[in-house]
Coordinates of C-alpha atoms and ligand atoms in Angstrom, one line a residue:
X87 CA -5.0 5.2 -23.5
X88 CA -3.3 8.5 -24.2
X89 CA -4.4 12.1 -23.4
X90 CA -4.8 11.6 -19.7
X91 CA -2.0 12.7 -17.3
X92 CA -1.0 12.3 -13.7
X93 CA -0.4 16.0 -13.0
X94 CA 0.2 15.9 -9.2
X95 CA 0.9 13.5 -6.4
X96 CA 0.7 14.0 -2.6
X97 CA 2.0 12.1 0.4
X98 CA 0.9 12.3 4.1
X99 CA 3.3 10.6 6.4
X100 CA 2.3 10.1 10.1
X101 CA 4.6 11.8 12.6
X102 CA 5.5 8.7 14.6
X103 CA 7.8 5.9 13.4
X104 CA 8.5 2.5 15.0
X105 CA 11.9 0.9 14.3
X106 CA 12.4 -2.9 14.0
X107 CA 14.2 -2.8 17.4
X108 CA 11.2 -1.2 19.1
X109 CA 8.7 -3.5 17.5
X110 CA 10.8 -6.6 18.4
X111 CA 11.3 -5.5 22.0
X112 CA 7.5 -5.2 22.4
X113 CA 6.9 -8.5 20.7
X114 CA 9.5 -10.4 22.7
X115 CA 8.1 -8.9 26.0
X116 CA 4.7 -10.2 25.0
X117 CA 6.2 -13.6 24.2
X118 CA 8.0 -13.7 27.6
X119 CA 4.8 -12.6 29.4
X120 CA 2.7 -15.2 27.6
X121 CA 5.2 -18.0 28.1
X122 CA 5.5 -17.1 31.8
X123 CA 1.7 -17.0 32.3
X124 CA 1.3 -20.3 30.5
X125 CA 4.4 -22.0 32.0
X126 CA 2.4 -24.9 33.4
X127 CA 0.4 -25.6 30.2
X128 CA 3.6 -25.3 28.2
X129 CA 5.3 -27.8 30.5
X130 CA 2.3 -30.1 30.2
X131 CA 2.3 -29.8 26.4
X132 CA -1.3 -28.4 26.2
X133 CA -0.1 -24.9 25.1
X134 CA 2.7 -24.2 22.6
X135 CA 5.4 -21.8 23.8
X136 CA 5.7 -18.7 21.6
X137 CA 9.0 -18.0 19.9
X138 CA 10.7 -14.6 19.9
X139 CA 11.0 -12.4 16.8
X140 CA 14.3 -11.0 15.5
X141 CA 15.4 -7.7 14.0
X142 CA 17.9 -9.5 11.7
X143 CA 15.2 -11.8 10.3
X144 CA 12.9 -8.9 9.5
X145 CA 15.4 -6.9 7.6
X146 CA 16.8 -9.9 5.7
X147 CA 13.4 -11.4 4.8
X148 CA 11.6 -8.2 3.9
X149 CA 14.0 -5.2 3.6
X150 CA 11.9 -3.3 6.2
X151 CA 13.7 -1.2 8.8
X152 CA 10.9 0.9 10.2
X153 CA 7.3 2.0 9.6
X154 CA 5.3 5.2 10.2
X155 CA 2.2 4.7 12.4
X156 CA -0.7 6.7 13.5
X157 CA -0.4 5.4 17.1
X158 CA 2.9 4.2 18.4
X159 CA 2.1 3.9 22.1
X160 CA -0.5 1.2 21.7
X161 CA 1.5 -0.8 19.1
X162 CA 4.7 -1.0 21.2
X163 CA 2.9 -1.7 24.6
X164 CA 3.2 -5.5 25.1
X165 CA -0.2 -5.4 27.0
X166 CA -2.0 -3.7 24.0
X167 CA -0.2 -4.4 20.7
X168 CA -2.5 -2.5 18.4
X169 CA -3.1 1.2 17.6
X170 CA -5.3 3.0 20.1
X171 CA -7.3 5.5 18.1
X172 CA -9.9 7.4 20.1
X173 CA -13.3 7.2 18.4
X174 CA -14.3 10.6 16.9
X175 CA -17.8 12.0 16.9
X176 CA -19.8 12.2 13.7
X177 CA -19.2 15.9 13.7
X178 CA -15.5 15.6 13.5
X179 CA -13.6 14.6 10.3
X180 CA -12.7 10.9 10.4
X181 CA -9.0 10.0 10.6
X182 CA -8.9 8.4 7.2
X183 CA -10.5 11.4 5.5
X184 CA -8.1 13.7 7.4
X185 CA -5.0 11.8 6.0
X186 CA -6.6 11.7 2.6
X187 CA -7.2 15.5 2.6
X188 CA -3.6 16.2 3.6
X189 CA -2.3 14.1 0.7
X190 CA -4.8 15.5 -1.7
X191 CA -3.9 19.1 -0.9
X192 CA -0.3 18.4 -1.8
X193 CA -1.3 16.7 -5.1
X194 CA -3.5 19.7 -6.0
X195 CA -0.7 22.2 -5.1
X196 CA 1.8 20.2 -7.2
X197 CA -0.5 20.3 -10.2
X198 CA -1.2 24.0 -9.7
X199 CA -4.9 23.2 -9.2
X200 CA -7.6 23.9 -6.7
X201 CA -10.6 22.0 -5.5
X202 CA -12.9 23.8 -8.0
X203 CA -10.9 22.2 -10.9
X204 CA -11.8 18.7 -9.7
X205 CA -15.1 16.9 -9.9
X206 CA -14.5 13.4 -8.8
X207 CA -12.8 11.8 -5.7
X208 CA -12.0 8.1 -5.5
X209 CA -10.8 6.8 -2.2
X210 CA -9.1 3.6 -3.3
X211 CA -7.6 1.6 -0.4
X212 CA -7.4 -1.7 1.5
X213 CA -8.6 -0.6 4.9
X214 CA -11.8 1.5 4.9
X215 CA -12.8 2.5 8.4
X216 CA -16.5 2.3 7.8
X217 CA -18.9 1.2 5.0
X218 CA -20.9 4.5 4.7
X219 CA -21.1 7.3 4.1
X220 CA -18.2 6.8 1.7
X221 CA -14.9 8.3 2.9
X222 CA -14.5 9.7 -0.6
X223 CA -17.7 11.8 -0.1
X224 CA -16.3 13.1 3.2
X225 CA -13.0 14.0 1.5
X226 CA -15.0 15.7 -1.3
X227 CA -16.9 17.7 1.3
X228 CA -13.7 18.6 3.3
X229 CA -12.0 19.8 0.1
X230 CA -15.1 21.6 -1.2
X231 CA -15.3 19.7 -4.5
X232 CA -18.5 19.8 -6.5
X233 CA -19.2 16.5 -8.2
X234 CA -19.1 12.9 -6.9
X235 CA -17.0 10.5 -4.9
X236 CA -16.9 6.8 -4.1
X237 CA -14.8 4.3 -2.2
X238 CA -13.3 1.2 -3.8
X239 CA -11.1 -1.6 -2.5
X240 CA -8.9 -3.9 -4.5
X241 CA -6.5 -4.4 -1.5
X242 CA -2.8 -3.5 -2.4
X243 CA -3.8 -2.8 -6.0
X244 CA -6.5 -0.2 -5.1
X245 CA -4.4 2.7 -6.4
X246 CA -3.7 1.4 -9.9
X247 CA -7.2 0.1 -10.2
X248 CA -8.4 3.6 -9.1
X249 CA -6.1 5.3 -11.6
X250 CA -7.6 3.2 -14.5
X251 CA -11.1 4.0 -13.3
X252 CA -10.4 7.7 -13.0
X253 CA -8.6 7.8 -16.4
X254 CA -11.6 6.0 -18.0
X255 CA -14.0 8.5 -16.5
X256 CA -12.0 11.5 -17.8
X257 CA -11.6 9.9 -21.2
X258 CA -15.3 9.2 -21.5
X259 CA -16.2 12.8 -20.4
X260 CA -17.8 11.8 -17.1
X261 CA -15.1 13.8 -15.2
X262 CA -12.8 16.7 -16.0
X263 CA -10.3 16.0 -13.3
X264 CA -10.2 13.3 -10.6
X265 CA -8.4 12.7 -7.4
X266 CA -7.5 9.1 -6.5
X267 CA -6.6 9.0 -2.8
X268 CA -5.1 6.1 -0.8
X269 CA -5.3 6.5 2.9
X270 CA -4.0 3.4 4.6
X271 CA -4.0 2.7 8.3
X272 CA -2.6 -0.8 7.8
X273 CA -1.7 -1.1 11.5
X274 CA -5.4 -1.4 12.2
X275 CA -5.7 -4.8 10.4
X276 CA -2.3 -6.1 11.5
X277 CA -1.9 -8.8 14.1
X278 CA 1.0 -7.5 16.2
X279 CA 1.0 -10.7 18.2
X280 CA 1.8 -12.8 15.1
X281 CA 5.5 -13.4 14.7
X282 CA 5.3 -14.1 10.9
X283 CA 3.7 -10.8 10.0
X284 CA 3.9 -8.4 13.0
X285 CA 6.6 -6.3 11.1
X286 CA 5.0 -6.0 7.7
X287 CA 2.8 -2.9 7.6
X288 CA 2.8 0.8 8.2
X289 CA 0.4 3.8 7.8
X290 CA 0.4 6.6 5.2
X291 CA -1.8 8.3 2.7
X292 CA -1.1 9.1 -1.0
X293 CA -3.0 11.1 -3.6
X294 CA -2.9 11.3 -7.4
X295 CA -4.5 14.0 -9.5
X296 CA -5.5 13.0 -13.0
X297 CA -6.6 15.4 -15.7
X298 CA -6.6 15.9 -19.5
X299 CA -3.2 16.4 -21.2
X300 CA -4.3 19.7 -22.7
X301 CA -5.3 21.1 -19.3
X302 CA -1.9 20.5 -17.6
X303 CA -0.4 23.5 -15.9
X304 CA 2.5 22.2 -13.8
X305 CA 5.8 20.4 -14.7
X306 CA 6.7 16.8 -13.9
X307 CA 3.4 15.6 -15.4
X308 CA 3.2 12.0 -16.6
X309 CA 1.0 10.9 -19.5
X310 CA -0.7 7.5 -19.1
X311 CA 0.3 5.4 -22.1
X312 CA -1.6 2.3 -21.0
X313 CA -3.1 0.5 -18.0
X314 CA -3.6 -3.2 -17.5
X315 CA -5.4 -4.9 -14.6
X316 CA -5.5 -8.5 -13.5
X317 CA -7.2 -10.5 -10.8
X318 CA -7.0 -14.2 -9.9
X319 CA -8.7 -15.6 -6.8
X320 CA -6.4 -16.7 -4.0
X321 CA -6.8 -17.3 -0.3
X322 CA -3.1 -16.8 0.4
X323 CA -3.7 -13.2 1.6
X324 CA -6.9 -12.8 3.5
X325 CA -8.8 -10.8 6.1
X326 CA -12.2 -12.1 7.2
X327 CA -13.2 -9.1 9.3
X328 CA -16.7 -7.9 8.4
X329 CA -20.2 -7.2 9.6
X330 CA -21.2 -10.9 9.5
X331 CA -18.8 -11.8 12.2
X332 CA -19.3 -9.6 15.2
X333 CA -16.8 -11.1 17.6
X334 CA -13.8 -9.5 19.2
X335 CA -10.6 -9.4 17.0
X336 CA -8.6 -9.8 20.2
X337 CA -9.2 -13.5 20.8
X338 CA -7.1 -16.3 19.4
X339 CA -10.1 -17.8 17.7
X340 CA -10.5 -14.6 15.7
X341 CA -7.0 -14.3 14.3
X342 CA -8.4 -14.6 10.8
X343 CA -10.4 -11.3 11.3
X344 CA -7.0 -9.6 10.9
X345 CA -4.5 -9.8 8.1
X346 CA -3.2 -13.4 7.5
X347 CA -1.0 -14.6 4.7
X348 CA 1.0 -17.5 3.4
X349 CA 4.0 -15.3 2.7
X350 CA 6.1 -17.9 0.9
X351 CA 3.3 -18.9 -1.4
X352 CA 2.6 -15.3 -2.2
X353 CA 6.2 -14.7 -3.0
X354 CA 6.4 -17.7 -5.3
X355 CA 3.1 -17.1 -7.1
X356 CA 3.0 -13.4 -7.4
X357 CA 6.6 -12.8 -8.8
X358 CA 6.0 -14.8 -12.0
X359 CA 2.5 -13.4 -12.4
X360 CA 3.6 -9.8 -12.1
X361 CA 6.8 -10.0 -14.1
X362 CA 4.9 -11.7 -17.0
X363 CA 2.1 -9.1 -16.8
X364 CA 4.6 -6.2 -17.1
X365 CA 6.4 -7.9 -20.0
X366 CA 3.1 -8.5 -21.9
X367 CA 1.9 -5.0 -21.1
X368 CA 5.1 -3.5 -22.5
X369 CA 4.7 -5.6 -25.7
X370 CA 1.0 -4.5 -26.0
X371 CA 2.3 -0.9 -26.0
X372 CA 5.1 -1.6 -28.5
X373 CA 7.7 -1.0 -25.8
X374 CA 10.9 -2.9 -25.0
X375 CA 12.0 -3.6 -21.5
X376 CA 15.2 -1.6 -22.1
X377 CA 13.1 1.5 -22.8
X378 CA 11.8 1.4 -19.2
X379 CA 13.6 4.1 -17.2
X380 CA 11.9 3.2 -13.9
X381 CA 9.7 0.7 -12.2
X382 CA 7.7 2.1 -9.3
X383 CA 6.7 -1.2 -7.8
X384 CA 4.4 -2.2 -5.0
X385 CA 6.4 -2.2 -1.7
X386 CA 5.8 -5.5 0.2
X387 CA 9.2 -7.2 0.0
X388 CA 12.5 -6.0 -1.2
X389 CA 13.6 -9.4 -2.5
X390 CA 10.4 -9.8 -4.4
X391 CA 10.9 -6.4 -6.1
X392 CA 14.5 -7.2 -7.1
X393 CA 13.4 -10.5 -8.6
X394 CA 10.5 -8.9 -10.5
X395 CA 12.8 -6.2 -11.9
X396 CA 15.4 -8.7 -12.8
X397 CA 12.9 -10.8 -14.7
X398 CA 11.5 -7.8 -16.6
X399 CA 14.9 -6.3 -17.5
X400 CA 16.7 -9.7 -18.0
X401 CA 19.6 -8.3 -15.9
X402 CA 20.4 -7.0 -12.4
X403 CA 18.7 -3.7 -11.8
X404 CA 20.6 -0.8 -10.2
X405 CA 19.0 0.9 -7.2
X406 CA 17.6 3.9 -9.1
X407 CA 15.7 1.7 -11.6
X408 CA 13.3 0.3 -9.0
X409 CA 13.4 2.6 -6.0
X410 CA 12.6 1.3 -2.6
X411 CA 10.7 3.1 0.2
X412 CA 10.0 -0.1 2.0
X413 CA 12.9 0.3 4.4
X414 CA 11.4 3.5 5.8
X415 CA 7.6 3.0 5.3
X416 CA 7.2 -0.8 5.4
X417 CA 4.3 -2.2 3.4
X418 CA 1.6 0.5 3.1
X419 CA -0.7 -1.5 0.9
X420 CA -2.2 0.4 -2.0
X421 CA 0.0 3.5 -1.3
X422 CA 3.4 1.8 -1.7
X423 CA 4.0 2.2 -5.4
X424 CA 2.5 5.7 -5.3
X425 CA 5.0 6.7 -2.5
X426 CA 7.8 5.4 -4.7
X427 CA 6.4 7.4 -7.7
X428 CA 5.9 10.5 -5.6
X429 CA 9.4 10.5 -4.3
X430 CA 11.2 9.4 -7.4
X431 CA 9.5 11.0 -10.4
X432 CA 11.2 14.3 -10.8
X433 CA 14.7 13.3 -11.9
X434 CA 13.5 11.5 -15.1
X435 CA 13.9 13.4 -18.5
X436 CA 11.0 14.5 -20.7
X437 CA 10.1 11.5 -22.9
X438 CA 11.3 8.9 -20.3
X439 CA 8.9 5.9 -19.8
X440 CA 8.3 4.1 -16.5
X441 CA 5.7 1.8 -15.0
X442 CA 3.7 2.0 -11.7
X443 CA 2.9 -1.6 -10.7
X444 CA 1.0 -2.8 -7.7
X445 CA 0.1 -6.4 -6.5
X446 CA -1.4 -8.0 -3.6
X447 CA -4.5 -9.7 -2.1
X448 CA -7.1 -11.0 -4.5
X449 CA -4.7 -11.8 -6.1
X450 CA -4.8 -8.4 -7.8
X451 CA -2.2 -6.7 -9.9
X452 CA -2.3 -3.4 -11.8
X453 CA 0.1 -1.6 -14.2
X454 CA 0.1 2.0 -15.3
X455 CA 2.7 2.8 -18.0
X456 CA 3.6 6.5 -17.9
X457 CA 5.7 8.9 -19.9
X458 CA 7.1 12.2 -18.6
X459 CA 5.8 15.0 -20.7
X460 CA 7.2 18.3 -19.3
Ligands
COA235 N1 11.6 -13.4 13.5 C1 12.5 -14.4 13.4 N2 12.3 -15.5 12.6 C2 11.1 -15.6 12.0 C3 10.1 -14.6 12.1 C4 10.4 -13.5 12.9 N3 9.6 -12.4 13.0 N4 9.1 -14.9 11.3 C5 9.4 -16.1 10.7 N5 10.6 -16.5 11.1 C6 11.3 -17.7 10.8 C7 10.3 -18.9 10.5 O1 9.9 -19.5 11.6 C8 11.1 -19.8 9.6 O2 12.0 -20.6 10.4 P1 12.3 -22.1 10.0 O3 12.9 -22.0 8.6 O4 13.1 -22.6 11.1 O5 10.9 -22.7 9.9 C9 12.0 -18.8 8.8 O6 12.1 -17.6 9.6 C10 11.5 -18.5 7.4 O7 10.2 -18.0 7.5 P2 9.3 -17.7 6.3 O8 8.0 -17.2 6.7 O9 9.4 -18.8 5.3 O10 10.2 -16.4 5.7 P3 10.3 -15.7 4.3 O11 11.7 -15.7 4.0 O12 9.3 -16.3 3.3 O13 9.8 -14.2 4.6 C11 7.9 -12.8 4.3 C12 8.5 -14.0 5.1 C13 6.5 -12.7 4.8 C14 8.7 -11.5 4.7 C15 8.0 -13.1 2.8 O14 7.5 -14.4 2.5 C16 7.2 -12.1 2.0 O15 7.4 -10.9 2.1 N6 6.4 -12.6 1.1 C17 5.5 -11.8 0.2 C18 4.4 -11.2 1.0 C19 3.6 -10.3 0.3 O16 4.0 -9.7 -0.7 N7 2.4 -10.1 0.8 C20 1.5 -9.1 0.2 C21 1.0 -8.5 1.4 S1 -0.1 -7.2 0.9

């Protein structure tokens, strides 16, 4: 695949941020309340006492220090522990579309483009707030784009899968320029009462504009040299929420209607899968690992990214080779590798090659090899 470029990227960051300290204080207050309320059952051995969380564990195990969120108040209230988002009327723009529009406007401006230059919108993300009408069509309407839009979900790999879909559409002549947008309110699917995962996610939106190489107007454009996607079924990251289970996600019995994972297994299984996939993909494109100037990796766990980069490069990476945004943003699902790309793409030289790589539930993994052209 050549001839298609990423000509602009955009990032919407929510105004509020929650530090590990704030999150752990709320969690531990919840634990204390729960254990106090169930003291007799705990004493009798019929209820298991909850264990407190720790700031040190979170940073050491994941590299996360804070996360941006769309509603801080609800998340850090031990009585609530989830984002409280007032429902909007059908006449108002939905929150996901609003975030997507903000990120898209930046991507368009960066590319020196306006809505009239674009004819396709793909909203590619893990956490769609409704089934229909597609959020992508609402974004299309809000931006004033003539053409078509659709939503797609491949969990954390949605952005790279969306990039391949958009690039294929442009290549085949079905679109002249396409926006791939990744609005993620991950705190909506996170169980803030689960010690193993309450710290993992944050909220954000990213956008990517793709167009033909000959149409590019702005600098810092990256040509797509190749894409490679892979999926392999696994239950190790799962969320069973859906229309066929209409019970409250608040009750203990419904914990699996929120994000659940076997984090250790994910770590062990995904690291070899992704590093092998990057190595094979480079070979397919007649590239050597030492030609890679940058790896914009999915942002789920710092140790995981260091290990993947080490396996690919066969040496210890320096900080600039695989930039981290995880400390500030936490895991933002499909948006993570795009935030890293957005923030760390301007300092490369023309001709430099890098790879955007995502991985997550499914399992799913996606590579996009890119080369800076101007
Ligand atoms: N505070 C303090 N201690 C905690 C804790 C918390 N919040 N959560 C777990 N622990 C404890 C565990 O009880 C365990 O204690 P034990 O050894 O006494 O049993 C210990 O810390 C290790 O727990 P574990 O879950 O094995 O930690 P880990 O080192 O594997 O890190 C993850 C957990 C989730 C951060 C890590 O496995 C990970 O990021 N995996 C990849 C996940 C991923 O990429 N997911 C994709 C999502 S889209």
